[in-house]
Amino acid sequence: MALLSKKDTNLILDPLTDNNPITIQVLGICSALAITAELEASIVMAISVIFVMATGNVVISLMRDIIPSKIRIIAQLIVVATLVIIVDQVLKAYAYELSKTLGAFIGLIITNCIIMGRFEAFALANGPWRSFLDGIGNALGYGIILIIVGFFRELLGSGTLLGFPVLGDPITKTGLYATGYENNGFMIIPPAALIVVGIIIWVQRSRNPALVEEN
Amino acid sequence: MALNTDKNSYTVIFSAVMVVVVGSILAFLASVLRPTIQENERFAKQQNILYAMGVNENGDDTGGVHFIPTDRVEKEFASFIKEQLVIENGKATQDAEAYLIDIKKELAAKKKGESYKLPLFIGEKDSKDFYIIPMYGKGLWDAIWGFIALDDTMTIQGVYFDHKGETAGLGANIKMRYFMDDFTGETILKGTKYEGVAVSKGNNDPLNKIKDDNEVDALSGATITGNGVAAMIKESIDLYKDYLETIRVK
């Protein structure tokens, strides 16, 4: 027997493409704009969200029968805030260098609407295992877009990838810069992320017309 | 029996229990981890001070920031930093724990008109003295801080900047080598005035060859963080001006 049933596999794969939280559901846009100027930051954010999303979904799913519906949003908020603080403190104690790199991102996770969205839409109505898979899937779907956007913004905006100069040195004019190429300063400011996300949405919808909404 | 989660009494009890449980978990975690975190912060501070005076592991790598590893930093700190001073009401006294002073708290005390202490570190490397001043200021989103190492002619020997939440890829680049290295060799004096170093756009000196213009090249897209750095340097130097004047070679 396979480890994951077909339905379980879909929980992970759907959010990567046809039900992507960023390009289809248009959630989590704020953090996608804020932190994608560098590829490294995008990767780190993706990993942090995968952890918080999966754990949070499991915790909420386990508590789904005892959370009073009147205060469920507050309860969800407390769960995600607690997880984020735990991650932050543990990193500070055992991976101090990494925690300094993550800095602001850890706190930003709380504001990610995908997390609250999945708690509300999925974990409150499903068991822990399925919620876990759903959490992983959605966080991966979010992370993939983040990494694609981060890749293009860092490459075109700074001429580097993960901090390594891949296109040459813009000041001493070596590599590609010797031919008169210039970095596009616009790519490192947040509106550029919106344009890159827009292009991804366009490509995705033209490949799969079923995703285009009727007017 | 099914739980009636809609009753008001249940809601109140649930919230109370949740608050207590979550509170205990976090309080427990915080108190268990606190000593380790404080130790890390102490090492980081020593690393930063040493970094500013050029004691680091950068070696041949021209791009990255490499500190003295944490397992050696305490020993190196003791051997390179020969004096730690605390300046209070204009009087400098020695204090081996001056580096633990929280400059943020001291500046807050100063603002309220209370008495405050300013730490200053004197390092020695290759029989040359370095005067290292802590800095604290604000960037675009949150606090920025760092250390600046001066020699007795008020020429910058090295700096270290860090930040809490500047934008990745923009303001966060103040802690990159290419930005920090630009400050080395700049003078903070203009004539005999303590001018600091401005972070300026369009100064026509992107390679930073002119060292006596009190200017370094700014980071694109990070105007406010850059201005924050310049203001921080100016303010910190102003605080230490009286002491610096006593050691300056005229």
mmCIF file with all atom_site columns, C-alpha atoms in Angstrom, chain B residues 87 120 131-133 148 150-152 154 188-189 194 236-250:
data_model
loop_
_atom_site.group_PDB
_atom_site.id
_atom_site.type_symbol
_atom_site.label_atom_id
_atom_site.label_alt_id
_atom_site.label_comp_id
_atom_site.label_asym_id
_atom_site.label_entity_id
_atom_site.label_seq_id
_atom_site.pdbx_PDB_ins_code
_atom_site.Cartn_x
_atom_site.Cartn_y
_atom_site.Cartn_z
_atom_site.occupancy
_atom_site.B_iso_or_equiv
_atom_site.pdbx_formal_charge
_atom_site.auth_seq_id
_atom_site.auth_comp_id
_atom_site.auth_asym_id
_atom_site.auth_atom_id
_atom_site.pdbx_PDB_model_num
ATOM 1  C CA . ILE B 1 87  ? 32.202 57.554 30.916 1.00 0.00 ? 87  ILE B CA 1
ATOM 2  C CA . LEU B 1 120 ? 34.184 52.871 25.359 1.00 0.00 ? 120 LEU B CA 1
ATOM 3  C CA . TYR B 1 131 ? 39.075 53.600 20.261 1.00 0.00 ? 131 TYR B CA 1
ATOM 4  C CA . ILE B 1 132 ? 35.833 51.733 19.765 1.00 0.00 ? 132 ILE B CA 1
ATOM 5  C CA . ILE B 1 133 ? 32.515 53.485 20.311 1.00 0.00 ? 133 ILE B CA 1
ATOM 6  C CA . ILE B 1 148 ? 32.982 52.341 15.088 1.00 0.00 ? 148 ILE B CA 1
ATOM 7  C CA . LEU B 1 150 ? 38.802 55.256 15.493 1.00 0.00 ? 150 LEU B CA 1
ATOM 8  C CA . ASP B 1 151 ? 42.508 55.903 15.824 1.00 0.00 ? 151 ASP B CA 1
ATOM 9  C CA . ASP B 1 152 ? 43.999 58.940 17.561 1.00 0.00 ? 152 ASP B CA 1
ATOM 10 C CA . MET B 1 154 ? 39.976 60.401 14.295 1.00 0.00 ? 154 MET B CA 1
ATOM 11 C CA . ILE B 1 188 ? 35.126 61.966 11.058 1.00 0.00 ? 188 ILE B CA 1
ATOM 12 C CA . LEU B 1 189 ? 36.684 65.433 11.343 1.00 0.00 ? 189 LEU B CA 1
ATOM 13 C CA . TYR B 1 194 ? 33.367 66.469 14.608 1.00 0.00 ? 194 TYR B CA 1
ATOM 14 C CA . SER B 1 236 ? 27.293 58.797 18.805 1.00 0.00 ? 236 SER B CA 1
ATOM 15 C CA . ILE B 1 237 ? 30.359 60.875 18.049 1.00 0.00 ? 237 ILE B CA 1
ATOM 16 C CA . ASP B 1 238 ? 28.695 63.907 19.618 1.00 0.00 ? 238 ASP B CA 1
ATOM 17 C CA . LEU B 1 239 ? 28.218 61.932 22.834 1.00 0.00 ? 239 LEU B CA 1
ATOM 18 C CA . TYR B 1 240 ? 31.887 60.977 22.987 1.00 0.00 ? 240 TYR B CA 1
ATOM 19 C CA . LYS B 1 241 ? 33.276 64.211 21.584 1.00 0.00 ? 241 LYS B CA 1
ATOM 20 C CA . ASP B 1 242 ? 34.685 65.481 24.894 1.00 0.00 ? 242 ASP B CA 1
ATOM 21 C CA . TYR B 1 243 ? 36.552 62.267 25.538 1.00 0.00 ? 243 TYR B CA 1
ATOM 22 C CA . LEU B 1 244 ? 37.781 61.980 21.953 1.00 0.00 ? 244 LEU B CA 1
ATOM 23 C CA . GLU B 1 245 ? 39.147 65.511 22.175 1.00 0.00 ? 245 GLU B CA 1
ATOM 24 C CA . THR B 1 246 ? 41.407 64.410 25.070 1.00 0.00 ? 246 THR B CA 1
ATOM 25 C CA . ILE B 1 247 ? 43.011 61.625 23.042 1.00 0.00 ? 247 ILE B CA 1
ATOM 26 C CA . ARG B 1 248 ? 43.127 63.285 19.626 1.00 0.00 ? 248 ARG B CA 1
ATOM 27 C CA . VAL B 1 249 ? 46.597 64.021 18.241 1.00 0.00 ? 249 VAL B CA 1
ATOM 28 C CA . LYS B 1 250 ? 46.469 67.662 17.272 1.00 0.00 ? 250 LYS B CA 1
#
